[in-house]
Tab-separated table of C-alpha atoms in Angstrom:
chain	number	residue	atom	x	y	z
A	1414	ASN	CA	0.041	0.011	0.025
A	1415	GLN	CA	1.568	3.378	-1.046
A	1416	LYS	CA	-0.077	4.992	1.988
A	1417	GLY	CA	2.471	5.272	4.780
A	1418	GLY	CA	1.668	4.212	8.352
A	1419	VAL	CA	-0.419	1.195	7.518
A	1420	GLY	CA	2.023	-1.162	9.360
A	1421	LYS	CA	3.737	-2.850	6.393
A	1422	THR	CA	7.065	-3.270	8.133
A	1423	THR	CA	5.581	-4.648	11.368
A	1424	MET	CA	3.472	-7.086	9.361
A	1425	CYS	CA	6.501	-8.189	7.351
A	1426	PHE	CA	8.649	-8.589	10.524
A	1427	ASN	CA	6.265	-10.712	12.479
A	1428	ALA	CA	4.972	-12.762	9.501
A	1429	ALA	CA	8.562	-13.750	8.874
A	1430	TYR	CA	8.990	-14.941	12.490
A	1431	ALA	CA	5.616	-16.770	12.293
A	1432	LEU	CA	6.892	-18.743	9.269
A	1433	ALA	CA	10.240	-19.429	10.947
A	1434	LYS	CA	8.438	-20.600	14.112
A	1435	GLN	CA	6.862	-23.293	11.840
A	1436	GLY	CA	10.252	-24.547	10.872
A	1437	ASN	CA	10.783	-22.598	7.625
A	1438	ARG	CA	14.032	-20.952	6.561
A	1439	VAL	CA	13.107	-17.263	6.027
A	1440	LEU	CA	14.911	-14.256	4.456
A	1441	CYS	CA	13.706	-10.714	4.745
A	1442	ILE	CA	14.808	-8.178	2.138
A	1443	ASP	CA	14.398	-4.510	3.089
A	1444	MET	CA	13.557	-2.579	-0.068
A	1445	ASP	CA	12.670	0.699	1.732
A	1446	PRO	CA	15.383	3.374	1.818
A	1447	GLN	CA	14.099	4.377	5.257
A	1448	ALA	CA	15.339	0.982	6.484
A	1449	ASN	CA	12.759	0.616	9.185
A	1450	LEU	CA	12.722	-3.215	8.782
A	1451	SER	CA	16.524	-3.208	9.155
A	1452	LEU	CA	16.120	-1.153	12.328
A	1453	LEU	CA	13.659	-3.751	13.733
A	1454	PHE	CA	16.363	-6.342	13.297
A	1455	GLY	CA	18.681	-4.004	15.211
A	1456	VAL	CA	20.733	-3.160	12.069
A	1457	GLU	CA	21.775	0.385	11.353
A	1458	LEU	CA	24.273	0.585	8.505
A	1459	THR	CA	27.015	3.172	8.238
A	1460	GLU	CA	28.103	4.844	4.979
A	1461	GLU	CA	30.869	2.301	4.616
A	1462	ASP	CA	28.473	-0.722	4.876
A	1463	TYR	CA	26.999	-2.539	1.894
A	1464	SER	CA	23.263	-3.066	1.431
A	1465	ILE	CA	20.674	-4.382	-0.944
A	1466	HIS	CA	21.335	-1.303	-3.061
A	1467	HIS	CA	24.940	-2.404	-3.830
A	1468	LEU	CA	23.820	-5.965	-4.585
A	1469	LEU	CA	21.229	-4.759	-7.097
A	1470	VAL	CA	23.628	-2.384	-8.816
A	1471	ASN	CA	26.203	-5.187	-8.959
A	1472	SER	CA	23.726	-7.470	-10.622
A	1473	VAL	CA	23.331	-5.083	-13.593
A	1474	ARG	CA	26.149	-5.545	-16.147
A	1475	GLU	CA	25.548	-2.154	-17.742
A	1476	LEU	CA	26.355	-0.492	-14.461
A	1477	LYS	CA	29.899	-1.988	-14.179
A	1478	GLY	CA	31.368	1.395	-13.514
A	1479	LEU	CA	29.385	1.603	-10.313
A	1480	HIS	CA	30.019	-1.911	-9.086
A	1481	SER	CA	31.359	-2.458	-5.571
A	1482	PRO	CA	33.228	-5.526	-4.124
A	1483	ALA	CA	29.998	-6.497	-2.202
A	1484	MET	CA	28.878	-10.148	-2.375
A	1485	VAL	CA	25.646	-11.473	-0.935
A	1486	GLY	CA	27.582	-13.053	1.984
A	1487	ASP	CA	29.033	-9.651	2.855
A	1488	VAL	CA	25.532	-8.039	3.095
A	1489	LEU	CA	23.377	-10.881	4.457
A	1490	ILE	CA	22.912	-10.810	8.236
A	1491	PRO	CA	22.134	-14.157	9.851
A	1492	GLY	CA	19.273	-14.065	12.331
A	1493	LYS	CA	19.186	-15.683	15.708
A	1494	LYS	CA	15.709	-17.192	15.392
A	1495	GLY	CA	15.652	-18.528	11.852
A	1496	VAL	CA	15.039	-15.206	10.073
A	1497	ASP	CA	17.952	-13.659	8.015
A	1498	LEU	CA	18.103	-10.159	6.598
A	1499	ILE	CA	19.469	-8.312	3.638
A	1500	PRO	CA	19.342	-4.777	4.945
A	1501	SER	CA	18.637	-1.468	3.203
A	1502	SER	CA	20.295	1.867	3.286
A	1503	GLN	CA	19.710	5.525	2.312
A	1504	GLU	CA	21.538	4.947	-1.086
A	1505	LEU	CA	18.472	2.956	-2.199
A	1506	SER	CA	16.565	6.266	-2.490
A	1507	GLY	CA	18.640	6.921	-5.589
A	1508	PHE	CA	17.882	3.559	-7.241
A	1509	ASP	CA	15.519	4.922	-9.918
A	1510	LEU	CA	18.045	7.489	-11.058
A	1511	THR	CA	20.918	4.973	-10.905
A	1512	VAL	CA	19.302	2.546	-13.292
A	1513	SER	CA	17.489	5.087	-15.511
A	1514	GLY	CA	19.945	4.870	-18.338
A	1515	ILE	CA	20.169	1.089	-18.725
A	1516	SER	CA	18.651	-0.723	-21.773
A	1517	GLY	CA	17.663	-3.822	-19.841
A	1518	ALA	CA	14.269	-4.461	-18.157
A	1519	ARG	CA	14.412	-2.126	-15.128
A	1520	PRO	CA	11.391	-3.689	-13.336
A	1521	LEU	CA	13.174	-7.071	-13.275
A	1522	ILE	CA	16.385	-6.167	-11.513
A	1523	LEU	CA	15.362	-7.594	-8.150
A	1524	LYS	CA	13.809	-10.721	-9.700
A	1525	LYS	CA	16.994	-11.484	-11.660
A	1526	PHE	CA	19.186	-10.819	-8.686
A	1527	ILE	CA	17.239	-13.287	-6.522
A	1528	GLU	CA	17.322	-15.877	-9.292
A	1529	LYS	CA	21.025	-15.467	-10.028
A	1530	SER	CA	22.093	-15.452	-6.378
A	1531	GLY	CA	20.443	-18.798	-5.631
A	1532	LEU	CA	18.514	-17.398	-2.639
A	1533	THR	CA	15.393	-19.281	-3.508
A	1534	ASP	CA	17.382	-22.532	-2.997
A	1535	LEU	CA	18.621	-21.424	0.403
A	1536	TYR	CA	15.218	-20.287	1.781
A	1537	ASP	CA	11.730	-21.569	1.947
A	1538	TYR	CA	10.309	-18.043	1.982
A	1539	ILE	CA	11.624	-14.622	1.037
A	1540	ILE	CA	9.613	-11.670	2.432
A	1541	VAL	CA	10.194	-8.183	1.057
A	1542	ASP	CA	9.274	-4.965	2.804
A	1543	CYS	CA	8.403	-2.140	0.435
A	1544	PRO	CA	8.537	1.686	0.694
A	1545	PRO	CA	5.254	3.712	0.857
A	1546	THR	CA	5.518	4.680	-2.821
A	1547	LEU	CA	4.613	3.128	-6.151
A	1548	GLY	CA	7.981	3.827	-7.863
A	1549	LEU	CA	10.523	1.430	-9.346
A	1550	LEU	CA	11.436	-0.171	-5.975
A	1551	VAL	CA	7.825	-1.387	-5.512
A	1552	VAL	CA	7.468	-2.381	-9.164
A	1553	ASN	CA	10.665	-4.446	-8.844
A	1554	THR	CA	9.274	-6.081	-5.725
A	1555	LEU	CA	5.967	-6.876	-7.298
A	1556	CYS	CA	7.645	-8.309	-10.346
A	1557	ALA	CA	9.914	-10.492	-8.164
A	1558	SER	CA	7.100	-11.764	-5.927
A	1559	ASP	CA	4.804	-14.761	-6.287
A	1560	GLY	CA	2.266	-13.452	-3.829
A	1561	VAL	CA	1.500	-10.197	-1.895
A	1562	MET	CA	-0.219	-9.341	1.340
A	1563	VAL	CA	-1.791	-5.941	1.494
A	1564	PRO	CA	-2.111	-4.141	4.874
A	1565	PHE	CA	-4.401	-1.120	5.050
A	1566	ARG	CA	-5.946	1.282	7.497
A	1567	PRO	CA	-9.769	1.673	7.408
A	1568	ASP	CA	-9.728	5.224	6.064
A	1569	GLU	CA	-10.141	7.011	2.732
A	1570	PHE	CA	-6.427	7.598	2.206
A	1571	SER	CA	-5.545	3.989	2.592
A	1572	LYS	CA	-8.466	2.950	0.412
A	1573	LYS	CA	-7.012	5.185	-2.429
A	1574	GLY	CA	-3.627	3.518	-1.840
A	1575	LEU	CA	-5.275	0.154	-2.396
A	1576	GLY	CA	-6.728	1.313	-5.710
A	1577	HIS	CA	-3.342	2.680	-6.895
A	1578	LEU	CA	-1.706	-0.676	-6.008
A	1579	TYR	CA	-4.247	-2.567	-8.160
A	1580	SER	CA	-3.613	-0.116	-11.053
A	1581	VAL	CA	0.097	-0.867	-10.876
A	1582	LEU	CA	-0.537	-4.626	-10.902
A	1583	GLU	CA	-2.637	-4.113	-13.960
A	1584	ASP	CA	0.135	-1.998	-15.610
A	1585	ILE	CA	2.605	-4.756	-14.923
A	1586	GLU	CA	0.313	-7.277	-16.531
A	1587	ASP	CA	-0.237	-5.008	-19.526
A	1588	MET	CA	3.526	-4.590	-19.936
A	1589	GLY	CA	3.956	-8.314	-20.068
A	1590	VAL	CA	7.403	-8.210	-18.434
A	1591	SER	CA	6.459	-10.432	-15.596
A	1592	GLN	CA	3.619	-12.512	-14.204
A	1593	ILE	CA	1.809	-10.523	-11.572
A	1594	PRO	CA	1.745	-11.879	-8.043
A	1595	ASP	CA	-1.365	-13.382	-6.403
A	1596	VAL	CA	-3.014	-11.224	-3.750
A	1597	LEU	CA	-3.050	-13.585	-0.778
A	1598	ALA	CA	-4.844	-11.448	1.715
A	1599	HIS	CA	-5.890	-7.908	2.698
A	1600	ILE	CA	-4.961	-7.088	6.300
A	1601	PRO	CA	-6.962	-4.385	8.140
A	1602	ASN	CA	-4.366	-2.995	10.523
A	1603	LEU	CA	-4.140	-0.549	13.458
A	1604	VAL	CA	-7.871	-0.593	13.679
A	1605	ASP	CA	-9.460	1.341	16.609
A	1606	ALA	CA	-12.536	-0.551	17.609
A	1607	ARG	CA	-13.667	2.306	19.825
A	1608	ARG	CA	-14.129	4.596	16.799
A	1609	LYS	CA	-17.487	3.869	15.202
A	1610	GLN	CA	-16.617	5.538	11.956
A	1611	GLU	CA	-13.494	3.274	11.504
A	1612	MET	CA	-15.697	0.201	11.855
A	1613	ILE	CA	-18.131	1.619	9.322
A	1614	ASP	CA	-15.248	2.380	6.932
A	1615	LEU	CA	-13.747	-1.099	7.470
A	1616	ASP	CA	-17.036	-2.707	6.598
A	1617	TYR	CA	-17.487	-0.564	3.475
A	1618	ILE	CA	-13.923	-1.208	2.246
A	1619	SER	CA	-14.205	-4.929	2.919
A	1620	LYS	CA	-17.388	-5.228	0.878
A	1621	GLU	CA	-15.918	-3.144	-1.936
A	1622	ILE	CA	-12.781	-5.373	-2.124
A	1623	ALA	CA	-14.909	-8.478	-2.091
A	1624	GLU	CA	-17.060	-7.242	-4.938
A	1625	GLU	CA	-14.113	-5.895	-7.057
A	1626	MET	CA	-11.643	-8.749	-6.533
A	1627	GLY	CA	-13.759	-11.857	-6.002
A	1628	GLU	CA	-11.617	-14.809	-4.891
A	1629	ASN	CA	-8.571	-12.466	-4.653
A	1630	GLY	CA	-10.424	-10.279	-2.156
A	1631	ARG	CA	-9.618	-12.411	0.910
A	1632	MET	CA	-9.835	-10.384	4.106
A	1633	VAL	CA	-8.340	-11.463	7.454
A	1634	SER	CA	-9.535	-10.473	10.851
A	1635	PRO	CA	-8.572	-6.891	11.837
A	1636	PHE	CA	-5.421	-6.265	13.694
A	1637	PHE	CA	-6.528	-3.883	16.425
A	1638	ASN	CA	-4.388	-0.982	17.631
A	1639	ARG	CA	-2.888	-2.873	20.611
A	1640	SER	CA	-0.273	-1.551	22.967
A	1641	GLN	CA	1.443	-4.923	22.722
A	1642	LEU	CA	2.336	-4.372	19.085
A	1643	VAL	CA	3.733	-0.911	19.891
A	1644	ARG	CA	5.733	-2.319	22.837
A	1645	SER	CA	7.278	-5.234	20.744
A	1646	GLN	CA	8.229	-2.789	17.964
A	1647	ALA	CA	9.862	-0.388	20.435
A	1648	GLN	CA	11.846	-3.273	21.928
A	1649	LYS	CA	12.698	-4.644	18.388
A	1650	LYS	CA	11.191	-8.030	19.173
A	1651	SER	CA	8.682	-10.249	17.428
A	1652	VAL	CA	5.394	-10.875	19.214
A	1653	TYR	CA	6.533	-14.555	19.666
A	1654	GLU	CA	9.298	-13.482	22.113
A	1655	TYR	CA	6.735	-12.702	24.802
A	1656	GLN	CA	5.216	-15.253	27.165
A	1657	SER	CA	2.446	-12.950	28.437
A	1658	LYS	CA	-1.128	-13.908	27.668
A	1659	ASP	CA	-1.643	-10.389	26.458
A	1660	PHE	CA	0.396	-11.277	23.346
A	1661	LEU	CA	-1.519	-14.446	22.553
A	1662	PRO	CA	-4.175	-12.841	20.233
A	1663	LEU	CA	-1.406	-11.211	18.148
A	1664	GLN	CA	0.587	-14.459	18.045
A	1665	GLU	CA	-2.483	-16.341	16.777
A	1666	GLN	CA	-3.191	-13.621	14.135
A	1667	PHE	CA	0.413	-13.697	12.727
A	1668	THR	CA	0.306	-17.545	12.792
A	1669	GLU	CA	-2.813	-17.240	10.641
A	1670	LEU	CA	-0.931	-15.040	8.118
A	1671	ALA	CA	1.831	-17.655	7.970
A	1672	GLN	CA	-0.774	-20.406	7.424
A	1673	ILE	CA	-2.323	-18.505	4.601
A	1674	ILE	CA	1.127	-18.110	2.946
A	1675	ARG	CA	1.893	-21.876	3.417
A	1676	GLU	CA	-1.454	-23.072	2.228
A	1677	TRP	CA	-1.186	-20.913	-0.903
A	1678	ASP	CA	2.422	-22.121	-1.469
A	1679	HIS	CA	1.346	-25.800	-1.170
A	1680	ALA	CA	-1.454	-25.178	-3.656
A	1681	GLN	CA	1.043	-23.861	-6.197
A	1682	HIS	CA	3.152	-27.008	-5.945
């Protein structure tokens, strides 16, 4: 969703740990120049460090003059609980400009990098966090993905963001450069049940998605604006690292997201 503040990064982080908890090897790739996912992993790169930006530039032969000595192993950060990370950095904000002059398919740079690097052989799932824009970084992510999960807030701005995302998916399909990813689920997030208007908006958006998208309009139960989610984010921990009963509803919800991903994956194979 191009609307910021809908909880994309938190969803990505906890869904990755939900999959890892079920015994899967999981890699997260941070494609947001703000690097919030990297920060959740406790990773803050300096100007001397390599990031996903350097790996993507290195993967484009035409950009040989900009290549750095970075290899995947130099950038990849092994996780403690079964989730590894390829972090982002501020340099990624210049990605569009960096690749603007190449003759190759610019929307496929991430897809080709993942394929050439053999990452799909090393991991059961690769989860990518996107920036709140619909530029080339997001187009690359969509072209590289088999499936997407779409968090949104129940408000007019987020609803417009959903519409723009579907338009981009249609554009990718029209261009014919890549198969578009399946929409696995829509995730109402940061919902305040005390606000009557939010619940009305959520009901309206849910019905509209169901009508427009049919079987691709799957909607999961709302993630309410809980203090536990804020706390875990502030402490840079997944919700599974807490034993308190207060975290049980969130753990169950993220486990459901992981189950949706796994069931869809098994149906593909």
